[in-house]
Coordinates of C-alpha atoms and ligand atoms in Angstrom, one line a residue:
M125 CA 0.0 0.0 0.0
V126 CA 1.3 3.5 -0.9
P127 CA 1.6 5.8 2.2
L128 CA -0.8 8.7 2.1
G129 CA 0.3 12.3 2.5
V130 CA -1.1 15.9 2.7
G131 CA -3.7 16.5 0.0
D132 CA -4.4 12.8 -0.6
L133 CA -8.0 11.4 -0.3
A134 CA -8.8 8.2 1.4
V135 CA -12.0 6.3 1.8
M136 CA -13.3 5.1 5.2
R137 CA -16.3 3.0 6.2
P138 CA -18.6 4.1 9.0
D139 CA -17.3 1.4 11.3
E140 CA -13.8 2.8 10.9
L141 CA -14.8 6.2 12.4
S142 CA -14.5 4.7 15.9
G143 CA -11.0 3.6 15.2
L144 CA -10.1 7.0 13.8
L145 CA -11.3 8.8 16.9
A146 CA -9.6 6.2 19.2
A147 CA -6.3 6.8 17.3
I148 CA -6.7 10.6 17.9
Q149 CA -7.5 9.9 21.6
G150 CA -4.4 7.6 21.8
R151 CA -2.3 10.7 21.0
G152 CA -3.5 12.4 24.2
Y153 CA -6.3 14.5 22.7
T154 CA -9.6 15.0 24.5
L155 CA -12.4 14.6 22.0
L156 CA -14.8 17.5 21.7
G157 CA -17.7 17.0 19.3
P158 CA -21.3 17.3 18.5
T159 CA -23.7 15.3 20.6
V160 CA -27.5 15.4 21.4
R161 CA -28.3 17.2 24.7
D162 CA -31.4 19.2 25.8
A163 CA -33.1 18.6 22.4
A164 CA -30.3 20.2 20.5
I165 CA -27.0 19.2 18.9
V166 CA -24.3 20.9 21.1
Y167 CA -20.6 20.6 21.5
G168 CA -19.1 18.7 24.5
E169 CA -16.6 16.0 25.5
I170 CA -17.4 12.7 23.7
A171 CA -16.0 9.3 24.4
G172 CA -16.1 8.1 20.7
A173 CA -18.2 7.8 17.6
D174 CA -21.2 6.4 19.4
D175 CA -21.7 9.8 21.2
L176 CA -22.2 11.6 17.8
P177 CA -25.7 12.5 16.8
I178 CA -26.2 9.3 14.7
G179 CA -29.3 9.4 12.6
W180 CA -30.4 12.9 13.8
T181 CA -31.0 16.0 11.7
D182 CA -32.2 19.5 12.5
E183 CA -34.9 21.7 11.0
Q184 CA -34.1 25.4 11.3
S185 CA -36.0 28.6 10.4
P186 CA -36.0 32.1 11.9
G187 CA -36.6 31.7 15.6
S188 CA -37.1 27.9 15.4
Y189 CA -34.9 24.8 15.9
R190 CA -36.1 21.2 16.0
L191 CA -34.4 17.8 16.0
T192 CA -35.8 15.0 14.0
K193 CA -34.8 11.4 13.4
R194 CA -33.7 10.4 9.9
S195 CA -34.2 7.0 8.3
V196 CA -30.4 6.6 7.8
G197 CA -27.7 6.5 10.4
T198 CA -25.6 9.5 9.3
F199 CA -23.0 10.9 11.7
F200 CA -22.9 14.4 10.4
G201 CA -26.4 14.9 8.7
Y202 CA -27.3 18.2 10.3
A203 CA -26.2 21.9 10.3
V204 CA -24.6 23.9 13.1
G205 CA -26.5 24.2 16.4
P206 CA -26.5 26.8 19.2
H207 CA -22.9 26.1 20.3
S208 CA -19.8 27.2 18.5
W209 CA -16.1 26.4 19.1
K210 CA -15.7 29.9 20.4
A211 CA -16.4 28.7 23.9
T212 CA -13.4 26.3 23.7
F213 CA -10.8 28.9 23.1
H214 CA -12.4 32.2 24.2
R215 CA -14.0 31.1 27.5
P216 CA -17.4 32.6 28.4
E217 CA -16.1 33.3 31.9
L218 CA -12.5 33.6 33.0
T219 CA -10.9 34.7 36.3
L220 CA -8.2 37.2 35.5
W221 CA -6.9 37.5 39.1
Q222 CA -7.8 37.2 42.7
A223 CA -6.6 39.3 45.6
E224 CA -6.5 38.0 49.2
R225 CA -6.2 40.2 52.2
Q226 CA -3.4 39.2 54.6
E227 CA -3.4 39.4 58.4
N228 CA -0.9 42.3 58.2
G229 CA -3.2 44.3 56.0
G230 CA -1.3 43.6 52.8
F231 CA -2.6 41.7 49.8
T232 CA -1.6 38.6 47.9
I233 CA -2.5 38.5 44.2
H234 CA -3.1 35.2 42.4
E235 CA -3.1 35.2 38.6
P236 CA -4.2 32.0 36.9
V237 CA -1.6 30.6 34.5
P238 CA -3.1 30.3 31.0
Q239 CA -4.2 26.7 30.5
T240 CA -3.2 24.7 27.4
A241 CA -5.9 22.1 26.4
R242 CA -4.9 19.3 24.1
V243 CA -8.2 19.0 22.3
A244 CA -9.5 17.4 19.1
L245 CA -12.4 19.2 17.5
I246 CA -14.6 16.7 15.7
G247 CA -17.1 17.7 13.0
V248 CA -15.9 21.3 12.4
R249 CA -17.8 22.9 9.5
A250 CA -16.3 25.3 6.9
C251 CA -18.0 28.3 8.3
E252 CA -16.7 27.4 11.8
L253 CA -13.1 27.2 10.5
A254 CA -13.6 30.6 9.0
A255 CA -14.9 31.9 12.4
I256 CA -11.9 30.5 14.2
R257 CA -9.6 32.3 11.7
I258 CA -11.4 35.5 12.4
Q259 CA -11.1 35.1 16.2
D260 CA -7.4 34.2 15.7
R261 CA -6.9 37.5 13.8
V262 CA -8.6 39.4 16.7
L263 CA -7.4 37.6 19.8
L264 CA -4.0 36.2 18.6
E265 CA -2.6 38.2 15.8
G266 CA -3.5 41.8 16.8
P267 CA -1.2 44.1 18.9
F268 CA -2.7 42.7 22.2
A269 CA -2.8 38.9 22.0
D270 CA -4.9 37.2 24.7
P271 CA -2.6 34.8 26.5
H272 CA -5.5 32.6 27.6
Y273 CA -6.8 32.3 24.1
A274 CA -3.3 31.7 22.8
A275 CA -2.7 28.8 25.3
R276 CA -6.0 27.1 24.5
R277 CA -5.4 27.4 20.7
R278 CA -1.9 25.9 20.8
D279 CA -2.5 22.2 20.7
V280 CA -5.6 21.4 18.6
F281 CA -6.3 18.6 16.2
V282 CA -9.2 19.4 13.7
V283 CA -11.4 16.9 12.0
A284 CA -13.5 19.0 9.7
V285 CA -16.6 18.0 7.9
N286 CA -17.8 19.2 4.5
C287 CA -21.4 20.2 4.7
T288 CA -23.9 18.1 2.8
E289 CA -27.0 19.2 4.8
P290 CA -27.2 23.0 5.0
G291 CA -29.8 24.5 7.4
A292 CA -32.5 26.8 6.0
T293 CA -30.9 29.7 7.8
C294 CA -27.3 29.1 6.4
F295 CA -25.7 31.4 3.8
C296 CA -22.0 30.6 3.9
A297 CA -21.9 29.9 0.2
S298 CA -22.7 33.5 -0.6
L299 CA -19.9 34.7 1.7
G300 CA -17.4 32.3 0.4
T301 CA -16.9 30.6 3.8
G302 CA -18.4 27.2 3.0
P303 CA -19.8 24.7 2.6
S304 CA -16.5 23.0 1.6
V305 CA -13.6 23.4 4.0
G306 CA -10.5 24.9 2.3
S307 CA -7.7 24.8 4.9
G308 CA -7.0 24.8 8.6
F309 CA -7.8 21.1 9.3
D310 CA -5.8 17.9 9.9
L311 CA -8.5 15.7 8.3
A312 CA -11.7 16.7 6.4
L313 CA -14.5 14.2 6.0
T314 CA -17.3 14.2 3.5
E315 CA -20.1 11.7 4.4
V316 CA -21.8 10.0 1.5
V317 CA -24.9 7.9 1.7
T318 CA -26.4 6.3 -1.4
D319 CA -29.1 3.6 -1.8
T320 CA -26.4 1.0 -1.4
E321 CA -23.4 2.6 0.3
H322 CA -22.3 4.7 3.3
F323 CA -18.7 5.9 3.3
F324 CA -16.5 8.9 4.1
V325 CA -14.0 10.5 1.8
A326 CA -11.2 11.7 4.0
E327 CA -8.9 14.5 2.8
I328 CA -5.5 14.8 4.6
G329 CA -4.7 18.3 5.6
S330 CA -1.5 17.9 7.7
S331 CA 1.3 15.5 8.4
Q332 CA -0.4 14.7 11.8
G333 CA -3.6 13.9 9.9
A334 CA -1.6 11.5 7.6
E335 CA 0.0 9.8 10.7
V336 CA -3.4 9.2 12.4
L337 CA -5.0 7.9 9.2
G338 CA -1.9 5.8 8.5
E339 CA -2.5 3.8 11.7
W340 CA -4.6 1.3 9.7
P341 CA -4.7 0.2 6.1
V342 CA -7.2 2.7 4.5
D343 CA -7.6 2.8 0.7
R344 CA -7.3 5.8 -1.6
A345 CA -10.7 7.1 -2.6
S346 CA -11.7 6.2 -6.1
R347 CA -12.6 8.7 -8.8
S348 CA -16.3 7.8 -8.5
Q349 CA -16.2 8.1 -4.7
I350 CA -14.6 11.6 -4.9
A351 CA -17.1 12.6 -7.5
E352 CA -20.0 11.5 -5.2
A353 CA -18.5 13.5 -2.3
T354 CA -18.0 16.6 -4.4
A355 CA -21.5 16.4 -5.9
R356 CA -23.0 16.4 -2.4
T357 CA -21.1 19.5 -1.2
Q358 CA -21.9 21.3 -4.5
A359 CA -25.6 20.4 -4.0
A360 CA -25.4 21.8 -0.5
A361 CA -24.1 25.1 -1.8
D362 CA -26.9 25.2 -4.4
R363 CA -29.7 24.7 -2.0
M364 CA -28.6 27.0 0.8
G365 CA -31.6 28.7 2.4
R366 CA -30.4 32.3 2.2
S367 CA -27.8 34.6 0.7
V368 CA -26.1 38.0 1.2
D369 CA -24.6 39.9 -1.8
A370 CA -21.2 40.3 -0.3
R371 CA -19.8 42.3 -3.2
D372 CA -20.9 45.7 -1.9
V373 CA -22.6 45.0 1.5
K374 CA -19.9 47.0 3.3
E375 CA -20.6 50.2 1.2
V376 CA -24.4 49.7 1.2
L377 CA -24.6 49.6 5.1
A378 CA -22.0 52.4 5.5
R379 CA -24.1 54.8 3.4
N380 CA -27.4 53.9 5.1
L381 CA -26.9 54.8 8.7
E382 CA -30.1 56.8 8.7
N383 CA -32.2 54.2 6.8
P384 CA -35.7 53.9 8.4
R385 CA -35.4 50.1 8.4
W386 CA -33.2 50.3 11.5
Q387 CA -36.0 51.5 13.6
E388 CA -38.5 48.9 12.2
T389 CA -36.1 46.2 13.2
A390 CA -35.4 47.7 16.6
D391 CA -39.1 47.8 17.3
R392 CA -39.1 44.0 17.0
C393 CA -35.8 43.4 18.8
L394 CA -36.0 42.3 22.5
G395 CA -32.4 43.1 23.2
C396 CA -32.0 39.6 24.6
T397 CA -28.4 39.2 23.3
N398 CA -29.0 35.7 21.9
C399 CA -27.6 36.7 18.5
T400 CA -24.3 37.7 19.9
Q401 CA -24.0 34.8 22.4
V402 CA -24.5 32.2 19.6
C403 CA -22.3 34.1 17.0
P404 CA -19.0 32.3 16.5
T405 CA -17.1 35.6 15.7
C406 CA -18.4 38.0 18.4
F407 CA -15.6 38.4 20.9
C408 CA -16.6 41.3 23.2
T409 CA -16.1 40.9 26.9
A410 CA -16.8 42.9 30.1
V411 CA -14.8 42.9 33.3
H412 CA -16.5 42.6 36.7
D413 CA -15.0 42.9 40.2
L414 CA -16.5 40.7 42.9
T415 CA -15.9 40.6 46.6
D416 CA -16.8 38.0 49.2
L417 CA -19.0 39.0 52.2
S418 CA -16.1 38.9 54.6
G419 CA -14.1 41.4 52.5
R420 CA -11.1 39.1 52.5
T421 CA -11.1 38.2 48.8
A422 CA -11.7 40.2 45.6
T423 CA -11.9 38.6 42.2
R424 CA -11.7 40.1 38.7
V425 CA -13.7 38.1 36.2
R426 CA -14.0 38.5 32.4
Q427 CA -17.3 37.5 30.8
W428 CA -18.7 37.5 27.3
D429 CA -20.6 40.7 26.8
S430 CA -23.0 41.9 24.1
C431 CA -23.4 45.2 22.2
F432 CA -27.2 44.7 22.5
T433 CA -27.1 45.8 26.2
R434 CA -27.3 49.4 27.2
S435 CA -24.4 49.0 29.6
F436 CA -22.1 47.8 26.9
S437 CA -21.5 51.4 25.6
Y438 CA -21.5 53.0 29.1
V439 CA -18.8 55.5 29.5
H440 CA -18.5 58.2 32.2
G441 CA -22.0 59.6 32.8
G442 CA -24.1 57.4 30.5
S443 CA -24.5 55.0 27.6
V444 CA -23.5 56.1 24.1
R445 CA -26.0 53.9 22.4
R446 CA -29.2 54.6 24.3
S447 CA -31.8 53.3 21.7
G448 CA -32.4 49.8 20.5
M449 CA -32.0 51.2 17.0
S450 CA -28.5 52.4 17.6
R451 CA -27.6 49.1 19.2
Y452 CA -29.0 46.9 16.3
R453 CA -27.3 49.2 13.7
Q454 CA -24.0 49.0 15.6
W455 CA -24.1 45.2 15.6
L456 CA -25.0 44.8 11.9
T457 CA -22.7 47.5 10.5
H458 CA -19.8 46.2 12.6
K459 CA -20.4 42.6 11.4
L460 CA -20.9 43.4 7.7
S461 CA -19.3 46.8 7.1
Y462 CA -16.6 48.4 9.2
W463 CA -15.2 45.0 10.5
A464 CA -13.5 44.9 7.1
D465 CA -11.7 48.2 7.8
E466 CA -10.5 46.8 11.2
F467 CA -9.6 43.2 10.4
G468 CA -9.5 42.9 6.6
S469 CA -12.6 40.6 6.2
L470 CA -16.3 40.7 7.1
G471 CA -17.1 39.6 10.6
C472 CA -19.9 37.2 9.5
V473 CA -19.3 33.7 8.2
G474 CA -22.9 32.9 7.2
C475 CA -23.6 30.2 9.8
G476 CA -27.2 31.4 10.4
R477 CA -27.2 30.9 14.2
C478 CA -28.3 34.5 14.9
I479 CA -31.3 33.9 12.7
T480 CA -32.3 30.6 14.2
W481 CA -31.8 31.6 17.8
C482 CA -33.4 35.0 17.6
P483 CA -36.7 34.7 19.6
K484 CA -38.3 37.2 17.2
G485 CA -36.9 35.6 14.1
I486 CA -35.0 38.7 13.0
D487 CA -33.0 37.7 9.9
L488 CA -30.0 39.7 9.0
T489 CA -30.2 38.6 5.4
E490 CA -33.7 40.0 5.2
E491 CA -32.6 43.2 6.9
I492 CA -29.7 43.7 4.5
A493 CA -32.0 43.1 1.5
A494 CA -34.6 45.6 2.9
I495 CA -31.9 48.3 3.4
R496 CA -30.5 47.6 0.0
A497 CA -33.9 48.0 -1.6
L498 CA -34.5 51.3 0.1
D499 CA -31.0 52.4 -0.9
Q500 CA -31.7 51.6 -4.6
R501 CA -34.9 53.6 -4.4
Ligands
LIG655 S1 -23.7 37.3 12.4 FE1 -25.1 35.5 12.5 S2 -24.8 34.4 10.6 FE2 -23.0 35.8 10.8 S3 -21.4 34.6 11.9 FE3 -22.6 35.6 13.5 S4 -24.3 34.2 14.1 FE4 -23.4 33.5 12.1
LIG656 S1 -31.5 37.7 19.2 FE1 -33.0 38.9 18.1 S2 -34.3 39.8 19.7 FE2 -32.4 39.1 20.7 S3 -31.0 40.9 20.6 FE3 -30.6 39.7 18.8 S4 -31.8 40.6 17.2 FE4 -32.7 41.3 19.2

């Protein structure tokens, strides 16, 4: 058998997935992957392939998410759920330091050492890899790298999955962030189910990926198997539920800051912050100081924050963005307009989470289309 290297494509049977995950575990990685919990597909620690959402799919629409059983036992036959990999690297809550009062009146300061986690992410979609790249740019590659994020990003094995079942709220194809993964993975799987066959085409993205896959005798994928896999990903791109015209969205939003549509949307928005919490690229945090009742210990904690709260823009004497309209406008124009000036790309990857998990079903693709229509008029 010819050894496989980076860029090669192998074929795997479903019963080999357990062996693949065990081989990754054998290298000291904790497996994090999709699993069914609380009537949703969420990310958490998994013991192996049996913990994946076998035979489940999701039905998504603005403000709605439902799991249903499929007639076939697919491992990755669903779109993204409410969790993203953001929480793995950019923790929702982090203690920055703790101060303890000493008997002599002085203080001792304890600062947690940034923790490296050797984790393997299983089932990462193309839009999620794009989101991780955006967070890397902000939290790792900017002038003020976050040491906690850097430590958690250091030792990661990525098993990506090319999407074959896009959700009705997805629009990654129109932003060029999916449904096929391009780079940034160790292995990328495409799951193919036909009337007679169920197999994975596995693309090798790194030497580590080649080593793991080389632990047992896998075959190269045939031309017809590769063609089947490519056709499924292409079909996923063609039937994506929504789209955004990315060519000039930055300019359209920038010249429509006084568009009446902002107020219409704000009248529906509850300011619940769901959209920012589920978004895989939102990175804003707030810092809180907490003291215990005895006054002996003070803790400084960093938590995810949201630009949808009034307190988010509080500076001396009051909030800068007092109206719901100004807060919704800030969020959308940041994501799809001036993010490009700050970081060189749009801040949205088209995952659709903010549409599905908005209790009012506010849909940013619809909002952009409405603003665009008024702009053209
Ligand atoms: S703004 Fe919405 S669609 Fe875009 S990346 Fe965030 S959650 Fe996904
Ligand atoms: S999820 Fe919807 S209702 Fe909640 S803050 Fe976001 S846009 Fe407003």
